[in-house]
CSV table of C-alpha atoms in Angstrom, one decimal:
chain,number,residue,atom,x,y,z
C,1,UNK,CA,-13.7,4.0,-15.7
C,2,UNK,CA,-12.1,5.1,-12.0
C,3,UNK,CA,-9.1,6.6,-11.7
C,4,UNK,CA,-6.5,4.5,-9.3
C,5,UNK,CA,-5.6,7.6,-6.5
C,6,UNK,CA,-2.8,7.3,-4.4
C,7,UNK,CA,-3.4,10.0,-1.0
C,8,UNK,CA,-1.0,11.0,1.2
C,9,UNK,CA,-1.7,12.7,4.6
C,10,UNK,CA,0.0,13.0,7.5
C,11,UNK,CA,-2.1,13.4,10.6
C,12,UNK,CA,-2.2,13.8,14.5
C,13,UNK,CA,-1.6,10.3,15.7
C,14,UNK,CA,-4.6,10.2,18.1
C,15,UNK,CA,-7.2,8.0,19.0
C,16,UNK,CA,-10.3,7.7,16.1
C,17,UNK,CA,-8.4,10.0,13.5
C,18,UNK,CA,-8.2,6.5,11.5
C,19,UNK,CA,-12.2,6.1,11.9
C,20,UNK,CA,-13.1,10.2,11.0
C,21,UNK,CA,-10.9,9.6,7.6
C,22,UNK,CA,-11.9,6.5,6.6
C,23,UNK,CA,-15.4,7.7,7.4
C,24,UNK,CA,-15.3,10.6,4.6
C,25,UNK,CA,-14.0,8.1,1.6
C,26,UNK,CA,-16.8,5.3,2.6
C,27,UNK,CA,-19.9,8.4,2.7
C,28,UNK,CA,-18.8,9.7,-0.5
C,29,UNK,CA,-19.1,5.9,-2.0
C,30,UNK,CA,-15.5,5.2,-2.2
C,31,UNK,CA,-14.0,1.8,-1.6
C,32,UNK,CA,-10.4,2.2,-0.3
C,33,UNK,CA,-8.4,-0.2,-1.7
C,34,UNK,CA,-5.5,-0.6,0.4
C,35,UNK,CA,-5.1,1.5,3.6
C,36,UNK,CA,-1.3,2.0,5.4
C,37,UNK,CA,-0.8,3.6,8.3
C,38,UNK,CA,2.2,4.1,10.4
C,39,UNK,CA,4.3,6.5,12.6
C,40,UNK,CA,6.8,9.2,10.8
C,41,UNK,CA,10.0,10.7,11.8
C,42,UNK,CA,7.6,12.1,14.7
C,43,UNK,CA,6.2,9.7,16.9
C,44,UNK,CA,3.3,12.8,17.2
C,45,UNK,CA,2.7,12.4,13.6
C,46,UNK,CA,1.1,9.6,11.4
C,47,UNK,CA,1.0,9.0,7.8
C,48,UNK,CA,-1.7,7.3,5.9
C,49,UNK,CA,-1.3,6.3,2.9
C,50,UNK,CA,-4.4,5.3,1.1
C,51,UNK,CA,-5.5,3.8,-2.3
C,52,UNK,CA,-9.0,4.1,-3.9
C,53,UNK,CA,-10.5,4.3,-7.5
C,54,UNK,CA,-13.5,7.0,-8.0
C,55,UNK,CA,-13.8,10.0,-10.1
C,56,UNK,CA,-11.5,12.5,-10.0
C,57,UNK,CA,-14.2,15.4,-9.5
C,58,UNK,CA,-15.5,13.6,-6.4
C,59,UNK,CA,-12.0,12.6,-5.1
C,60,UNK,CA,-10.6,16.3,-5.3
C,61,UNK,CA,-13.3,17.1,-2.8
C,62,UNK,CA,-13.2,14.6,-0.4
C,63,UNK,CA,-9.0,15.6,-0.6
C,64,UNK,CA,-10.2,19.4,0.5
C,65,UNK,CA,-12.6,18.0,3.1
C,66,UNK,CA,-9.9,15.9,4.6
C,67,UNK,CA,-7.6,19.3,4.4
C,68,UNK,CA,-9.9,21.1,7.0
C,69,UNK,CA,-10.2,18.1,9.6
C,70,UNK,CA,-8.4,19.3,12.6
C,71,UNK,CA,-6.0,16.0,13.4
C,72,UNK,CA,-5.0,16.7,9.8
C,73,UNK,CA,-2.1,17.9,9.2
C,74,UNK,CA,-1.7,17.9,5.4
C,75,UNK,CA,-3.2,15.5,2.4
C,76,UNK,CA,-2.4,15.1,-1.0
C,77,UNK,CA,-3.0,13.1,-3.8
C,78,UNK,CA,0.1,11.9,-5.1
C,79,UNK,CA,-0.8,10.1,-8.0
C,80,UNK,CA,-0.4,12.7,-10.7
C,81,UNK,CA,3.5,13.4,-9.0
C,82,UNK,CA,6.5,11.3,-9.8
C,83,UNK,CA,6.7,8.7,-6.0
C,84,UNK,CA,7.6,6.1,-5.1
C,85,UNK,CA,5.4,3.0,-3.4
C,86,UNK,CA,5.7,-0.4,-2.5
C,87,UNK,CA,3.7,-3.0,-0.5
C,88,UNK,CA,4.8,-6.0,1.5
C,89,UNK,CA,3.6,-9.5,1.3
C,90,UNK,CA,4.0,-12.7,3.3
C,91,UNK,CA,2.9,-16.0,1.2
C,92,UNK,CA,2.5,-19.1,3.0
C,93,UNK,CA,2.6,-22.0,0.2
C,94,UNK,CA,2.4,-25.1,0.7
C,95,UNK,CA,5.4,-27.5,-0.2
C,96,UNK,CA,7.2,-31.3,-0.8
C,97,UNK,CA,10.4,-32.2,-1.3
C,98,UNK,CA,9.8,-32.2,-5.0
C,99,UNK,CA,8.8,-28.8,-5.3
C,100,UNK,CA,10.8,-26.9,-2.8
C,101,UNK,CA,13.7,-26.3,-4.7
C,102,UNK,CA,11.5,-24.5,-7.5
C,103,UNK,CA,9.5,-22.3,-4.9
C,104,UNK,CA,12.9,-20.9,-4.0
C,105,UNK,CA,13.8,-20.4,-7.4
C,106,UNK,CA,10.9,-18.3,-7.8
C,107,UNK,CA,11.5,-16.6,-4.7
C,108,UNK,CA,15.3,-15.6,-6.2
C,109,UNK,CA,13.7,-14.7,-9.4
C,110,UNK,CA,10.9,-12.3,-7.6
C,111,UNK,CA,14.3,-11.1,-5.5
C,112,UNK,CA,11.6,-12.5,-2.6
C,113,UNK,CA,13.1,-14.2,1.2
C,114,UNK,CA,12.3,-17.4,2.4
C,115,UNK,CA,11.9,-16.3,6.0
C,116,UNK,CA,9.7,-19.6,8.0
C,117,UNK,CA,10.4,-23.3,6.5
C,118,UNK,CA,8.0,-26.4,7.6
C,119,UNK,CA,7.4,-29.9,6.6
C,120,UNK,CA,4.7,-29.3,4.6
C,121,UNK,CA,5.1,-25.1,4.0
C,122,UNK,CA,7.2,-22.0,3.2
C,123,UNK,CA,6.6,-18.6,3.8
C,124,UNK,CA,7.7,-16.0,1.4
C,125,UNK,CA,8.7,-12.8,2.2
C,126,UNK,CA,8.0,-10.1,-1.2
C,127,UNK,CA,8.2,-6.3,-1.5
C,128,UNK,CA,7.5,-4.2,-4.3
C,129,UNK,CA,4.8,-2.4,-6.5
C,130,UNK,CA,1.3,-4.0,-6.4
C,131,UNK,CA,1.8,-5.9,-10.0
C,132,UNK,CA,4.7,-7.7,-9.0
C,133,UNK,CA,3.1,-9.0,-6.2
C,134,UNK,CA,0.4,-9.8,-7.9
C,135,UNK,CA,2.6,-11.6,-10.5
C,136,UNK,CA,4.7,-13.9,-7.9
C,137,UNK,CA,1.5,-14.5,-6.1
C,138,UNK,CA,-0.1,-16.0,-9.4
C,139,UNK,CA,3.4,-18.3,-9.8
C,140,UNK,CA,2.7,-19.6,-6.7
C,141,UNK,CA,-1.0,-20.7,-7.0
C,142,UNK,CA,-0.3,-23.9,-8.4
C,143,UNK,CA,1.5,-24.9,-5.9
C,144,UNK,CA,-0.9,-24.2,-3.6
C,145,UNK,CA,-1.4,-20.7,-1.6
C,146,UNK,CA,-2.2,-21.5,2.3
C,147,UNK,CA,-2.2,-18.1,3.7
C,148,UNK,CA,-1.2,-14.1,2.3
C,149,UNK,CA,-1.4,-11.2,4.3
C,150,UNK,CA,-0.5,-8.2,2.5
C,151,UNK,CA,0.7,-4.7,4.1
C,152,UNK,CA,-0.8,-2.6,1.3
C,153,UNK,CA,0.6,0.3,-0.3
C,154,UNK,CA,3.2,2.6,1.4
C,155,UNK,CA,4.2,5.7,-0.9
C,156,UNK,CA,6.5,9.1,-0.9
C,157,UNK,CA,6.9,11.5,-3.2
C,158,UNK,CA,10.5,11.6,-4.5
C,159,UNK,CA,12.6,14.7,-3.5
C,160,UNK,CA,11.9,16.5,-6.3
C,161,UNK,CA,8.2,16.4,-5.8
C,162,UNK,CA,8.5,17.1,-2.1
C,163,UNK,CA,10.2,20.5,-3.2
C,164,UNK,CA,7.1,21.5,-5.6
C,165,UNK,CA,5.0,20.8,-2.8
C,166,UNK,CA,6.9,22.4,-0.3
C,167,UNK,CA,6.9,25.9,-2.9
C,168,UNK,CA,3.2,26.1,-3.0
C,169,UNK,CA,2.9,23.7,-6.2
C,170,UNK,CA,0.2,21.3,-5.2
């Protein structure tokens, strides 16, 4: 069965980096998963974050391939370290005034924000680990899902990672 990889890499944010990175996963035959990319501390500097499932063998050497592309800046696969990740969702369900109340109530238990009310809709705002997302989104099918869009994961390595790392202990 695949591993689940987590990779981190911060990059030159230039024009087609995105393309050249994503190229390498999809020629070695992996699907990425969820995909996350966004501007660091440095507006110079991007960090992807990316999620696929493959063998490990395989992913190891894509990792080194990435290593030596020249808008690359550094990439590692976090998943064997201790980070932390979380992914945003918006939920668009629809709603009456009989079921309103409990689609908040849900909301409060997921620790979720109503953020856009309607007539006939609500849209939830949700962050957290992929499961939990997964879990309020099931609550809410029965009421009846009109739209998600979903930010996919974002992940650091905590502080004590970052230092191993940093020392030469990838």
């Amino acid at each position: 069965m695949p591993t689940r990889h987590t990779i981190s890499a911060l990059v030159e944010n230039h024009f087609g980096v995105l393309c050249r990175i994503s190229g390498l996963f999809s020629s070695r035959g992996f699907n990425i998963d969820s995909l996350s990319v966004g501007e660091t501390e440095d507006p110079t500097i991007s960090r992807m974050t990316i999620v696929v499932k493959g063998d490990d063998r395989v992913l190891e050497q894509v990792v080194k391939q990435l290593n030596r592309l020249v808008d690359v800046i550094r990439v590692i696969d976090i998943t064997q370290g201790e980070f932390v990740e979380r992914e945003l969702a918006l939920i668009n369900v629809k709603t009456r005034i009989d079921t309103r109340s409990e689609i908040i109530q849900i909301a409060e238990i997921f620790r979720a924000g109503v953020v856009d009310v309607s007539t006939n809709s609500m849209t939830i705002e949700v962050t957290g680990k992929e499961d939990k997302i997964a879990a309020m989104i099931n609550m809410l099918r029965d009421y009846g899902i009109n739209e998600i869009a979903r930010t996919g994961t974002v992940a650091l390595l905590r502080d004590s990672q970052m230092k191993q790392v940093a020392g030469g202990g990838e």
